[in-house]
Amino acid sequence: MSYKVIRWGIIGCGKIAHKFVQDLTLIEDGELMAVASRNIEKATDFKAQYSARKAYGSYDDLFSDEDVDIVYIATPHTSHAELSIQAMESGKHVLCEKPLAINATDAQMMIDVSKKQIGFLWRHYVHVLILIF
């Protein structure tokens, strides 16, 4: 059976992003398309290490890349809501590292935006669901 290759964009170049991409290389229907960091040198090094096609020194540049299908948010948790919302509003699917957000209000904003957009993937925990619903 043939599947469409899912083209990933990674936001952040920290330890968890490295682990994620190492696992991504194990699946045949995933491709590392782009990586973005606030520091272009880090993004360029990450690109070279994992054979990504593109490196960006701006998150906005990755969000506007039409070759990226889904964005993995691997930044510090305080930026998860803002970056996830930006990605969704740019038409990207999102996989957000935990915690989803720093409070229930931010998590609810993420959910509200996701309902208006194409999709949103997230790991959930019962204590977050209790706060939101």
Short mmCIF file of C-alpha atoms in Angstrom, two decimals:
data_model
loop_
_atom_site.label_atom_id
_atom_site.label_comp_id
_atom_site.label_asym_id
_atom_site.label_seq_id
_atom_site.Cartn_x
_atom_site.Cartn_y
_atom_site.Cartn_z
CA MET A 1 0.00 0.00 0.00
CA SER A 2 1.32 3.45 -0.90
CA TYR A 3 0.95 6.45 1.39
CA LYS A 4 1.53 10.12 0.76
CA VAL A 5 4.81 11.31 2.22
CA ILE A 6 4.12 13.77 5.02
CA ARG A 7 6.49 16.72 4.86
CA TRP A 8 7.47 17.92 8.33
CA GLY A 9 8.67 21.30 9.52
CA ILE A 10 10.37 21.49 12.91
CA ILE A 11 10.15 24.61 15.08
CA GLY A 12 13.06 24.66 17.53
CA CYS A 13 16.38 22.82 17.52
CA GLY A 14 16.62 21.62 21.11
CA LYS A 15 17.13 18.14 22.53
CA ILE A 16 13.53 17.00 22.04
CA ALA A 17 13.60 18.09 18.37
CA HIS A 18 16.69 15.93 17.81
CA LYS A 19 14.94 12.93 19.37
CA PHE A 20 11.82 13.51 17.29
CA VAL A 21 13.76 13.68 14.02
CA GLN A 22 15.76 10.56 14.89
CA ASP A 23 12.43 8.75 15.23
CA LEU A 24 11.05 10.41 12.09
CA THR A 25 13.84 8.83 10.05
CA LEU A 26 12.47 5.40 10.99
CA ILE A 27 9.19 5.84 9.13
CA GLU A 28 8.95 5.75 5.36
CA ASP A 29 6.04 8.15 4.93
CA GLY A 30 7.65 11.06 6.78
CA GLU A 31 10.19 13.52 5.39
CA LEU A 32 12.02 16.31 7.18
CA MET A 33 11.38 19.24 4.88
CA ALA A 34 12.43 22.23 6.97
CA VAL A 35 13.67 23.39 10.34
CA ALA A 36 13.39 26.84 11.90
CA SER A 37 15.14 28.46 14.82
CA ARG A 38 15.51 32.04 15.95
CA ASN A 39 19.22 31.37 15.32
CA ILE A 40 19.87 30.58 11.64
CA GLU A 41 23.19 28.92 12.50
CA LYS A 42 21.43 26.39 14.74
CA ALA A 43 18.83 25.76 12.04
CA THR A 44 21.54 25.30 9.42
CA ASP A 45 23.47 22.87 11.64
CA PHE A 46 20.28 20.91 12.36
CA LYS A 47 19.48 20.84 8.63
CA ALA A 48 22.91 19.44 7.82
CA GLN A 49 22.82 16.86 10.61
CA TYR A 50 19.46 15.41 9.55
CA SER A 51 19.45 16.16 5.80
CA ALA A 52 16.51 18.54 5.94
CA ARG A 53 15.85 20.39 2.71
CA LYS A 54 15.55 23.88 4.18
CA ALA A 55 16.64 25.91 7.20
CA TYR A 56 15.04 29.13 8.37
CA GLY A 57 16.03 31.79 10.89
CA SER A 58 12.37 32.78 11.21
CA TYR A 59 9.36 30.75 12.30
CA ASP A 60 7.16 32.80 9.97
CA ASP A 61 9.24 31.70 6.99
CA LEU A 62 8.63 28.05 7.85
CA PHE A 63 4.92 28.67 8.40
CA SER A 64 4.65 30.18 4.91
CA ASP A 65 6.56 27.33 3.23
CA GLU A 66 4.10 25.53 0.94
CA ASP A 67 6.30 22.42 0.98
CA VAL A 68 5.59 21.85 4.71
CA ASP A 69 2.43 19.86 5.54
CA ILE A 70 2.73 19.63 9.31
CA VAL A 71 4.69 21.50 11.96
CA TYR A 72 6.20 19.97 15.08
CA ILE A 73 6.42 22.58 17.85
CA ALA A 74 9.52 21.76 19.93
CA THR A 75 10.15 25.09 21.61
CA PRO A 76 9.95 26.00 25.31
CA HIS A 77 6.41 25.50 26.59
CA THR A 78 5.74 29.19 27.08
CA SER A 79 5.59 29.63 23.30
CA HIS A 80 3.49 26.56 22.44
CA ALA A 81 0.14 28.35 22.19
CA GLU A 82 1.38 31.31 20.16
CA LEU A 83 3.36 29.18 17.70
CA SER A 84 0.66 26.52 17.35
CA ILE A 85 -1.93 29.18 16.57
CA GLN A 86 0.38 30.86 14.04
CA ALA A 87 1.01 27.50 12.36
CA MET A 88 -2.68 26.64 12.20
CA GLU A 89 -3.59 30.07 10.87
CA SER A 90 -0.97 29.47 8.16
CA GLY A 91 -2.83 26.32 7.13
CA LYS A 92 -0.50 23.81 8.77
CA HIS A 93 -1.35 20.75 10.77
CA VAL A 94 0.32 20.84 14.19
CA LEU A 95 1.95 18.37 16.55
CA CYS A 96 2.75 20.23 19.76
CA GLU A 97 5.17 19.00 22.37
CA LYS A 98 3.85 18.81 25.92
CA PRO A 99 2.62 20.65 27.81
CA LEU A 100 0.06 21.84 25.30
CA ALA A 101 -0.10 25.31 26.84
CA ILE A 102 0.76 27.07 30.07
CA ASN A 103 -2.84 27.57 31.14
CA ALA A 104 -6.39 26.59 30.27
CA THR A 105 -7.13 29.88 28.51
CA ASP A 106 -4.26 29.40 26.06
CA ALA A 107 -5.22 25.77 25.51
CA GLN A 108 -8.81 26.80 24.77
CA MET A 109 -7.61 29.40 22.27
CA MET A 110 -5.61 26.67 20.53
CA ILE A 111 -8.65 24.42 20.40
CA ASP A 112 -10.86 27.24 19.09
CA VAL A 113 -8.41 28.04 16.28
CA SER A 114 -8.03 24.35 15.45
CA LYS A 115 -11.77 24.03 14.91
CA LYS A 116 -11.59 26.78 12.27
CA GLN A 117 -8.54 25.34 10.51
CA ILE A 118 -7.53 22.14 8.75
CA GLY A 119 -6.36 20.11 11.69
CA PHE A 120 -4.54 19.93 14.97
CA LEU A 121 -2.75 16.99 16.57
CA TRP A 122 -1.94 17.00 20.24
CA ARG A 123 -1.06 14.82 23.17
CA HIS A 124 -3.55 15.36 25.92
CA TYR A 125 -3.57 14.76 29.61
CA VAL A 126 -6.62 14.35 31.77
CA HIS A 127 -5.78 17.29 34.05
CA VAL A 128 -5.72 19.63 31.02
CA LEU A 129 -9.04 18.30 29.72
CA ILE A 130 -10.63 18.79 33.14
CA LEU A 131 -9.53 22.44 33.17
CA ILE A 132 -10.85 23.09 29.67
CA PHE A 133 -14.09 21.12 29.64
#
